[in-house]
Coordinates of C-alpha atoms (C1' of nucleotides) in Angstrom, one line a residue:
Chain U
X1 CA -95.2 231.0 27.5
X2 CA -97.6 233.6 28.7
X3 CA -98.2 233.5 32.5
X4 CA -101.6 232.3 33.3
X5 CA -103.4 232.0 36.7
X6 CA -102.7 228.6 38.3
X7 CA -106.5 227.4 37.8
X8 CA -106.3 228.5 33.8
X9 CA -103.0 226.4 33.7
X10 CA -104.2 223.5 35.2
X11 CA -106.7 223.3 33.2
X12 CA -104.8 224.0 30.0
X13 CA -102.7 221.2 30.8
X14 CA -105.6 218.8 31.2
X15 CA -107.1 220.2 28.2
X16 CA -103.8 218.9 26.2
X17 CA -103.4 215.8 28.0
X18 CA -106.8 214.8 27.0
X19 CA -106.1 215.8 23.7
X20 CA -102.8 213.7 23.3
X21 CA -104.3 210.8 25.3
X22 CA -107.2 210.5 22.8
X23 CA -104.4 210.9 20.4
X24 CA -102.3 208.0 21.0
X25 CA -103.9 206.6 23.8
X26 CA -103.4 206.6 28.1
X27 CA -100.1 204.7 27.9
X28 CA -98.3 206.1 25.4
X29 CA -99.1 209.8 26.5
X30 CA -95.5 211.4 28.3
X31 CA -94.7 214.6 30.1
X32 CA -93.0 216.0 27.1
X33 CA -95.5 215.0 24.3
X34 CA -98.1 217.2 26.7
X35 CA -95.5 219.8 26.7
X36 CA -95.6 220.1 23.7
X37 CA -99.1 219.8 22.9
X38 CA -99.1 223.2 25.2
X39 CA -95.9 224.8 24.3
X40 CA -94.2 224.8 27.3
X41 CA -91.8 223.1 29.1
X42 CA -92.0 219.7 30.5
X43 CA -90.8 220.9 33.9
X44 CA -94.1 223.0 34.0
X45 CA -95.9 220.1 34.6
X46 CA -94.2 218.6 37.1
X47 CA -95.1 222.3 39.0
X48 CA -98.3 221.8 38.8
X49 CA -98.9 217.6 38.8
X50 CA -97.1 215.8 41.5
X51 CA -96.6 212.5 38.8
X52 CA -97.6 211.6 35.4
X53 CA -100.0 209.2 37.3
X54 CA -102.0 211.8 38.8
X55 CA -101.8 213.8 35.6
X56 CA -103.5 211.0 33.2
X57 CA -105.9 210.2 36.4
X58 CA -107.2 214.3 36.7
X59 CA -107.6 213.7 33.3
X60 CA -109.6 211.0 32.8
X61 CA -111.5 211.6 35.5
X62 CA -112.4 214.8 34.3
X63 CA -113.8 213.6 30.6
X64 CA -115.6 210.6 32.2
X65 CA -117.3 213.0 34.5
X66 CA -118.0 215.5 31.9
X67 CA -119.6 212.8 29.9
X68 CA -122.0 211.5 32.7
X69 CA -123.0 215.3 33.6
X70 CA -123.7 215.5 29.9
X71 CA -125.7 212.4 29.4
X72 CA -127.5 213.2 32.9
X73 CA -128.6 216.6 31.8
X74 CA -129.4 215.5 28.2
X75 CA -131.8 212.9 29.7
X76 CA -133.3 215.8 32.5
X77 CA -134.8 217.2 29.5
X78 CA -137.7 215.4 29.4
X79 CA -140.4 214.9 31.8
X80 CA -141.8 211.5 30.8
X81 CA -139.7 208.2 32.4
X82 CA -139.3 206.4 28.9
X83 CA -138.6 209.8 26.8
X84 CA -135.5 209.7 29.1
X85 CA -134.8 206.1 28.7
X86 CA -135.0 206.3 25.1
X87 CA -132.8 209.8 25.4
X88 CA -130.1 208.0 27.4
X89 CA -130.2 205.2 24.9
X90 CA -129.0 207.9 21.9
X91 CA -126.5 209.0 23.3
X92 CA -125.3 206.6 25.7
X93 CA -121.8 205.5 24.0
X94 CA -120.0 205.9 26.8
X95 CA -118.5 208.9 24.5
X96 CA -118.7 212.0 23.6
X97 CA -118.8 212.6 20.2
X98 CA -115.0 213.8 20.1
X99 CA -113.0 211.0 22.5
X100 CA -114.3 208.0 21.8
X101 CA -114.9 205.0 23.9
X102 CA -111.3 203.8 23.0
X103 CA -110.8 205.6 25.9
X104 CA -112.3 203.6 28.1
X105 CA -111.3 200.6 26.6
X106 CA -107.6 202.1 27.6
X107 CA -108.8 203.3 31.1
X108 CA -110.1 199.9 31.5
X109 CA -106.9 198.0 30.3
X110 CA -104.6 200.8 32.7
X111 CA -106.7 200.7 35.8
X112 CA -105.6 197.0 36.7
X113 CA -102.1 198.5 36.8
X114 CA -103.0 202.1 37.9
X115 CA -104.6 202.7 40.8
X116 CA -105.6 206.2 40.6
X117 CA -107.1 205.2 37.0
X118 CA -108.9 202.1 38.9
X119 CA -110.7 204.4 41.4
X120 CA -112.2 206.6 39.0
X121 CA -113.3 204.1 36.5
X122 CA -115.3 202.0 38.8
X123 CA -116.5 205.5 40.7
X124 CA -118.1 206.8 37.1
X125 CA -119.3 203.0 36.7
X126 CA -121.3 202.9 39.5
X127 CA -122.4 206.5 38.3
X128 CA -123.8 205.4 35.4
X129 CA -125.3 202.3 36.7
X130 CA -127.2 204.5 39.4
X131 CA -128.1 207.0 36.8
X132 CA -130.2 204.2 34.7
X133 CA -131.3 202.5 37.7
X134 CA -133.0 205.9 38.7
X135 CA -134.5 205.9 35.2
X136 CA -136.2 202.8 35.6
X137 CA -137.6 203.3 38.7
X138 CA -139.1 206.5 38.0
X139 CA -140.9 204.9 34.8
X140 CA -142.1 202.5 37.7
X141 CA -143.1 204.8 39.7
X142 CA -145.2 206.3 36.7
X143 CA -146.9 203.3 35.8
X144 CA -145.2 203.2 32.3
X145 CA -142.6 200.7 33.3
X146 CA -141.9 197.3 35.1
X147 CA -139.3 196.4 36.7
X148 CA -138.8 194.2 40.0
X149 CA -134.7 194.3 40.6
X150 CA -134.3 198.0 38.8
X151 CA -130.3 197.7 39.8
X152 CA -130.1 194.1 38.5
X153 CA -131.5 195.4 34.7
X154 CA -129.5 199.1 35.1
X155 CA -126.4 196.4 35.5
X156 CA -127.4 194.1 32.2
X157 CA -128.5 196.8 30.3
X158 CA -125.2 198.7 30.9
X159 CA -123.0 195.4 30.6
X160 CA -124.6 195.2 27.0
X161 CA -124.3 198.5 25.5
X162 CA -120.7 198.0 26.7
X163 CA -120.3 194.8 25.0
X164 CA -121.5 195.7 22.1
X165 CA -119.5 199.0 22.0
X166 CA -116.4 196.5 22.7
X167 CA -117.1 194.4 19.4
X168 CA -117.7 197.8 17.5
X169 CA -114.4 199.5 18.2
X170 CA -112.3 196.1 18.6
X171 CA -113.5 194.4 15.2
X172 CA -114.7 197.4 13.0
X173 CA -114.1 195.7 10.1
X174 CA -116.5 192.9 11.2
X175 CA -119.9 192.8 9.7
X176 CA -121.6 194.7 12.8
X177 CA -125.4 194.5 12.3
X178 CA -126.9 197.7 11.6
X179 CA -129.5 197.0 13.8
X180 CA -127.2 196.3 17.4
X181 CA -128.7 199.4 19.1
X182 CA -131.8 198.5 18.1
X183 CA -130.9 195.0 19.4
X184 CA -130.4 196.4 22.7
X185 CA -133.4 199.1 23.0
X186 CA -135.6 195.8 22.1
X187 CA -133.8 194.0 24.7
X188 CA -134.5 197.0 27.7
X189 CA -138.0 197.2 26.2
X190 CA -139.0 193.7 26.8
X191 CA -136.8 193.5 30.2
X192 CA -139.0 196.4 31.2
X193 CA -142.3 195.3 29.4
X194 CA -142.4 198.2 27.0
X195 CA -144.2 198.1 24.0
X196 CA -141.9 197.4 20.9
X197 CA -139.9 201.1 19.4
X198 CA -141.3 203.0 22.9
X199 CA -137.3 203.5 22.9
X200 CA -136.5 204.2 19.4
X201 CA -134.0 206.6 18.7
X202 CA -136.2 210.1 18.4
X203 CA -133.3 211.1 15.7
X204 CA -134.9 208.1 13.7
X205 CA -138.0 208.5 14.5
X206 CA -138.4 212.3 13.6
X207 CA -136.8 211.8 10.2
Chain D
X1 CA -78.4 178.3 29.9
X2 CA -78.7 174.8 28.7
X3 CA -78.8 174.4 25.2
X4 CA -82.2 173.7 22.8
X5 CA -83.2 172.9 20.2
X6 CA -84.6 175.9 18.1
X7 CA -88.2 174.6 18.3
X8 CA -87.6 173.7 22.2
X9 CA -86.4 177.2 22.5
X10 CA -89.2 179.6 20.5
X11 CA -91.5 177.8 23.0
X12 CA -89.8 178.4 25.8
X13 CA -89.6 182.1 24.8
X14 CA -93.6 182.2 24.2
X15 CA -94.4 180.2 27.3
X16 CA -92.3 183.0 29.0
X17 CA -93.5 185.8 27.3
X18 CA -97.3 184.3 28.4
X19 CA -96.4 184.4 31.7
X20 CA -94.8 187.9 31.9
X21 CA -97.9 189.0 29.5
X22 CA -100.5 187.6 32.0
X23 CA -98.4 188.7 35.2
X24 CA -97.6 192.7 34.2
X25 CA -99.7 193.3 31.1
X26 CA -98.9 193.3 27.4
X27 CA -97.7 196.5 27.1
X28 CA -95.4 196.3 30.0
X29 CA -93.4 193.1 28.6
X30 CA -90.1 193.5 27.6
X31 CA -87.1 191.9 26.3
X32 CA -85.5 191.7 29.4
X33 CA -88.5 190.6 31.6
X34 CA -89.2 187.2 29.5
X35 CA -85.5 186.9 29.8
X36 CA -85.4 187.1 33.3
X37 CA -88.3 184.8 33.0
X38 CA -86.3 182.4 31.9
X39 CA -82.8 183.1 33.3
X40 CA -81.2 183.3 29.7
X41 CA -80.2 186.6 27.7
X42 CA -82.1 189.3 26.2
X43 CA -80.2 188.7 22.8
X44 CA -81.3 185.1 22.7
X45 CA -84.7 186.5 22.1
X46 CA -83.5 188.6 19.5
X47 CA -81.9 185.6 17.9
X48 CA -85.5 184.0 17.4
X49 CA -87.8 186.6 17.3
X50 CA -86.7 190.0 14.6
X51 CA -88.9 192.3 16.7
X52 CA -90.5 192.7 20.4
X53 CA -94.1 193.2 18.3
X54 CA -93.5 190.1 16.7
X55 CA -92.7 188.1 19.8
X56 CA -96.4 189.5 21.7
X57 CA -97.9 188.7 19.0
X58 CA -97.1 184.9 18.6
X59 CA -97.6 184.6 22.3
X60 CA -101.2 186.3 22.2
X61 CA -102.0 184.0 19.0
X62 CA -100.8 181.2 20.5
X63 CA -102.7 181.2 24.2
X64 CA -106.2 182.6 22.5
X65 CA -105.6 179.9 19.5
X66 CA -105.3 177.4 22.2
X67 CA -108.7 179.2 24.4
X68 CA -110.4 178.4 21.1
X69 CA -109.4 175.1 20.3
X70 CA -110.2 174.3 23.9
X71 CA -113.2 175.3 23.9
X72 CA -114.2 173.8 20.5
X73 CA -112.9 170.1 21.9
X74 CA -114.6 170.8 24.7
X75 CA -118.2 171.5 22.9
X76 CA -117.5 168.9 20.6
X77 CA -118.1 166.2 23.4
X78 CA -121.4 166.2 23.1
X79 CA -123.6 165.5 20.1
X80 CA -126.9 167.1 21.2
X81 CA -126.7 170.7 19.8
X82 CA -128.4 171.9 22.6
X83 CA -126.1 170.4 24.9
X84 CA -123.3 171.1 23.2
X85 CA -124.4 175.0 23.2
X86 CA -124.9 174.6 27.2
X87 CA -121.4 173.7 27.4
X88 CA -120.1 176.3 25.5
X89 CA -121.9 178.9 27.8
X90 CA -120.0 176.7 30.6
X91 CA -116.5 177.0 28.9
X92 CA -116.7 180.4 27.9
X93 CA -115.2 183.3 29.7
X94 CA -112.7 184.2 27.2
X95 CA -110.2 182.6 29.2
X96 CA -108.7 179.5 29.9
X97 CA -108.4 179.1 34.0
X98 CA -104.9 180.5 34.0
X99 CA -104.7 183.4 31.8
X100 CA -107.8 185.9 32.2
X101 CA -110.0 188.1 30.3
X102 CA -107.6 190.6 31.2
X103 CA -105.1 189.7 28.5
X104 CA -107.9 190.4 25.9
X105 CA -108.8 193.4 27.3
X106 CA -105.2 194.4 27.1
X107 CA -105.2 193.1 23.5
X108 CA -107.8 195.3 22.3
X109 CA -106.9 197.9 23.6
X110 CA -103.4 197.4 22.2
X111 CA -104.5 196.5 18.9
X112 CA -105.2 200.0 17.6
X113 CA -101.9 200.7 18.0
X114 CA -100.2 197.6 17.0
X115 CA -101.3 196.6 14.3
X116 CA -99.8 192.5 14.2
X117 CA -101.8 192.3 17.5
X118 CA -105.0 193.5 15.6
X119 CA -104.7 190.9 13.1
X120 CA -104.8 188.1 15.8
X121 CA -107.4 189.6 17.8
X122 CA -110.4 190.0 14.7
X123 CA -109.2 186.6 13.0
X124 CA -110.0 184.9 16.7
X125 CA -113.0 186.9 17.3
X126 CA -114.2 185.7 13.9
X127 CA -113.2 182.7 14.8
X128 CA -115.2 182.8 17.9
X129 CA -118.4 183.9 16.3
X130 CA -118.0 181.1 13.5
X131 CA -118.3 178.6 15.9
X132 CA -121.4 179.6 17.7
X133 CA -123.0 180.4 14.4
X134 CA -122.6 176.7 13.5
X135 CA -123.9 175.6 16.9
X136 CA -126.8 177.6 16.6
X137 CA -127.4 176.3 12.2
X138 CA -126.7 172.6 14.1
X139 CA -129.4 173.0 16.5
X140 CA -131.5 174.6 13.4
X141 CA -131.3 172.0 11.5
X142 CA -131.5 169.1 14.2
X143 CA -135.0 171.3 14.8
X144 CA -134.0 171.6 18.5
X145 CA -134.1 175.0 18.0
X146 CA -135.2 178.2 16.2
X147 CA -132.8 181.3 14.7
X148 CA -133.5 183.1 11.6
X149 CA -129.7 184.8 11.5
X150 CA -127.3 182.7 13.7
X151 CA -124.6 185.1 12.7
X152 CA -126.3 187.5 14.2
X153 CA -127.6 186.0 16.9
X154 CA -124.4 184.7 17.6
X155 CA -122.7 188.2 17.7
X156 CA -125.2 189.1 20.4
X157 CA -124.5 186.0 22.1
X158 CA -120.7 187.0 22.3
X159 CA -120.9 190.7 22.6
X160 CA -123.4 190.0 25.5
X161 CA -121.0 188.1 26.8
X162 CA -118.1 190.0 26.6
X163 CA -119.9 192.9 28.1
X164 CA -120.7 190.8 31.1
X165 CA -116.8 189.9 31.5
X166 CA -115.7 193.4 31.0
X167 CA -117.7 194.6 34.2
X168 CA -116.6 191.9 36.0
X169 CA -112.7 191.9 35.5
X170 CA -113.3 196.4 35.4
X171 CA -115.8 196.5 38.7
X172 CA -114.7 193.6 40.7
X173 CA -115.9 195.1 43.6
X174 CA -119.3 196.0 42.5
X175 CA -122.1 193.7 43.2
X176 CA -122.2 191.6 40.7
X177 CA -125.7 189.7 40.1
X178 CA -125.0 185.9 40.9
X179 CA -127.3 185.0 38.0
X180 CA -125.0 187.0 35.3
X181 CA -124.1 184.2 33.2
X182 CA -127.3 182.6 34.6
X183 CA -129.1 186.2 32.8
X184 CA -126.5 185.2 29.1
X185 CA -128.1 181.9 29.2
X186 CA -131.9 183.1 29.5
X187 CA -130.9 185.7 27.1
X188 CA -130.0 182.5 24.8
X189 CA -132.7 180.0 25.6
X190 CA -135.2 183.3 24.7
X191 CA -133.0 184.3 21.6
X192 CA -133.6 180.5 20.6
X193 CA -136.8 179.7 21.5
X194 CA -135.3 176.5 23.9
X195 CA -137.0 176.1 27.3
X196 CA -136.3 177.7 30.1
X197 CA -132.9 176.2 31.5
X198 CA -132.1 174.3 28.6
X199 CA -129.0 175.9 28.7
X200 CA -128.4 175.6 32.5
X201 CA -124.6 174.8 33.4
X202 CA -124.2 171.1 33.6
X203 CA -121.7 171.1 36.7
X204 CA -124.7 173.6 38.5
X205 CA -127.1 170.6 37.0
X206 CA -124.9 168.1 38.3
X207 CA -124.9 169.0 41.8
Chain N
dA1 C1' -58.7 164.9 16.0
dG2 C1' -60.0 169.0 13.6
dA3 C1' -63.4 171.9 11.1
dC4 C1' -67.7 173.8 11.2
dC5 C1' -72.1 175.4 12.7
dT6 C1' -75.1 177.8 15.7
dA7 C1' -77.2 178.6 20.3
dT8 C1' -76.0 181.7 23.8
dT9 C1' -73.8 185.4 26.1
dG10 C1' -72.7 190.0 27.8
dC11 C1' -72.3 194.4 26.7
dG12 C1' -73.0 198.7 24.3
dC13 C1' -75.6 202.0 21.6
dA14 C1' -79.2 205.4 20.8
dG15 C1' -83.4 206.7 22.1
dT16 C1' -87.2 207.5 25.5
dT17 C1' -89.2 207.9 30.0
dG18 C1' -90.5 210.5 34.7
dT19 C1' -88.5 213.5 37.8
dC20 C1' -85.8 217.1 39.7
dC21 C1' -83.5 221.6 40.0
dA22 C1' -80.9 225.9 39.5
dA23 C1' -81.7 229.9 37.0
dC24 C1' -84.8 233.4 34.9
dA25 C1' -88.9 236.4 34.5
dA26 C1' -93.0 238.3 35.8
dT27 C1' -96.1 239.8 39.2
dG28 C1' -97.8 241.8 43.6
dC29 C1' -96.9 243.8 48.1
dT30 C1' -95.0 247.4 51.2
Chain E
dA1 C1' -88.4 251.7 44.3
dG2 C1' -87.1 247.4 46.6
dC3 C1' -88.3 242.9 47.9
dA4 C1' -90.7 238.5 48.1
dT5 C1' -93.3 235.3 45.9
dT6 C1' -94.2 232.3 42.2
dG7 C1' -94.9 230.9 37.3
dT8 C1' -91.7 229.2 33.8
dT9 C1' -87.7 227.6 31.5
dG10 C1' -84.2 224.4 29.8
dG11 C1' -81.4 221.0 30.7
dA12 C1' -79.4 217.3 33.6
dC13 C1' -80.1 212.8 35.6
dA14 C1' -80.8 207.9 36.3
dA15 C1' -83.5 204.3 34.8
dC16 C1' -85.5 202.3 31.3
dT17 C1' -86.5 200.6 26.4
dG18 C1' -85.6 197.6 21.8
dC19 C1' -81.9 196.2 19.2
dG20 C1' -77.2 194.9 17.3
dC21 C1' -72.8 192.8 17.5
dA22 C1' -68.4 190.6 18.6
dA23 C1' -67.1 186.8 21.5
dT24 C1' -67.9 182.3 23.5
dA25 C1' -69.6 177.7 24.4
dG26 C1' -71.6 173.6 23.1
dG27 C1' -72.7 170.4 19.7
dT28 C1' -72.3 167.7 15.1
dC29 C1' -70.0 166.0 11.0
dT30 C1' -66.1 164.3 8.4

DNA sequence: AGACCTATTGCGCAGTTGTCCAACAATGCT
DNA sequence: AGCATTGTTGGACAACTGCGCAATAGGTCT
């Protein structure tokens, strides 16, 4: 295959290990299916990865951190404390639109049994959780919000959207209400005494 | 290895398989591990089970079948409705004492890619939501409490709690909020117009 | 006792995995 | 040009996987 500079071809190989993980998931991804994702050689990788562990760990790492920097900037947008919350609620899914929270459902379900996996996962946690947190207490701050324990509600507010993602992807079949996010912006807006549809989702609300 | 009889034996298998399941994961079970387990040969499982998919997934149906019917025996004690909701908030973690939220998280995740798994894990979960659905029509019509859509409120009640387990088993180390459940159950009492700490855990109560 | 059934064994097969390594090719340096 | 460095290949290796099968052992029935 054409030579490339080592930082282009590390990051081509994380490009197609992402691609196959997403594909058929963290534990089912090998050396040679990301081989041949690329079309290389599987000995390539091993050149550039010391083990498959660190491979899938660079990896995921690097779309979890992609996806907070995305949501983070997406929410800097606006200036006004619950225009962010109620950004961060449309597109907090813990996704992007293209990998899917499966993902971390399978990060979750490896890190117990992979270390390097378990570091990032509860690094980017704490991320996000620190990310709303500072949310909130800038709308306190402002005088729009209120909130006494703003990491206590970051954490319940984060431990539901994940909940409810969890029922969504695990029983899709099920009757899911069509009205779950909205379950959980009304739940943040009462937690942080906001009037009722202050976070409606501005995609909604513009139509 | 001694000699069973066939239904002696297909339990031995599954209570093996549990324990392998619970001690290295579902996807990292195989034949020979629940052999070890139980010091006979991997053929013998072959001779009772056609497949290694078939085997996890009458192992996983069996333990969470038991969770539930646990858990239904247990709420059944009581014939308050209210009561017998608090106790379900006590019982509940997904988990019997010896197994761990882990195994579902492992089961859900596995599901999407095997699919006898999936059929186990959205039957249960139905199952699961069906039962505190008719808690919450019992309590309706006993007028101890107040729910326009138990199905619904009961699939907040469950994907709230699942949520909550998921960042405890995934963030162990973070600093979890003593009051989670203690935050489900207000969630609950609110959701159902009880009073405040109707739903308080009796052995907390008791003390 | 002998005949029969079946639980159980132990091993082998084909396939897959992560990892390693000698050879090859392309690039840059002097 | 010659040489050193390094990206890249393709295959070998041992360890693993689920599964199948002939042989054995232990029990029951006539």
């Amino acid at each position: 295959m054409a030579r490339m500079t080592p930082d282009e071809r590390r990051e081509a190989i994380v490009d197609a290990t992402l691609r196959v993980m997403i594909r058929q998931g963290i534990a089912a991804t090998t050396v040679r299916d990301v081989a041949g994702e690329m079309g290389t050689s599987s000995g390539l990788i091993h050149h550039y990865f010391a083990s498959m562990d660190d491979l899938l760990a660079e990896a995921f790492d690097r779309v979890a951190s992609d996806d907070l920097a995305r949501t983070a900037s997406a929410v800097a947008a606006s200036d006004d404390p619950v225009e962010r919350l109620a950004t961060f609620f449309d597109v907090y899914n813990r996704s992007g639109d293209d990998w899917g929270m499966q993902l971390w459902l399978d990060a979750w379900a490896e890190a117990s049994r992979r270390p390097a996996l378990q570091q990032t996962s509860r690094r980017l946690n704490e991320a996000w959780q620190a990310l709303v947190a500072g949310l909130i207490r800038d709308g306190v701050a402002a005088g729009s919000m209120t909130c006494d324990d703003s990491n206590a509600v970051a954490w319940r507010i984060i431990s539901l959207l994940d909940g409810l993602a969890l029922q969504v992807i695990a029983h899709a079949h099920l009757v899911v209400p069509d009205d779950a996010t909205a379950w959980a912006r009304g739940y943040a807006e009462d937690e942080l005494a906001l009037e009722r549809g202050a976070l409606r989702s501005k995609a909604h609300h513009e139509m």
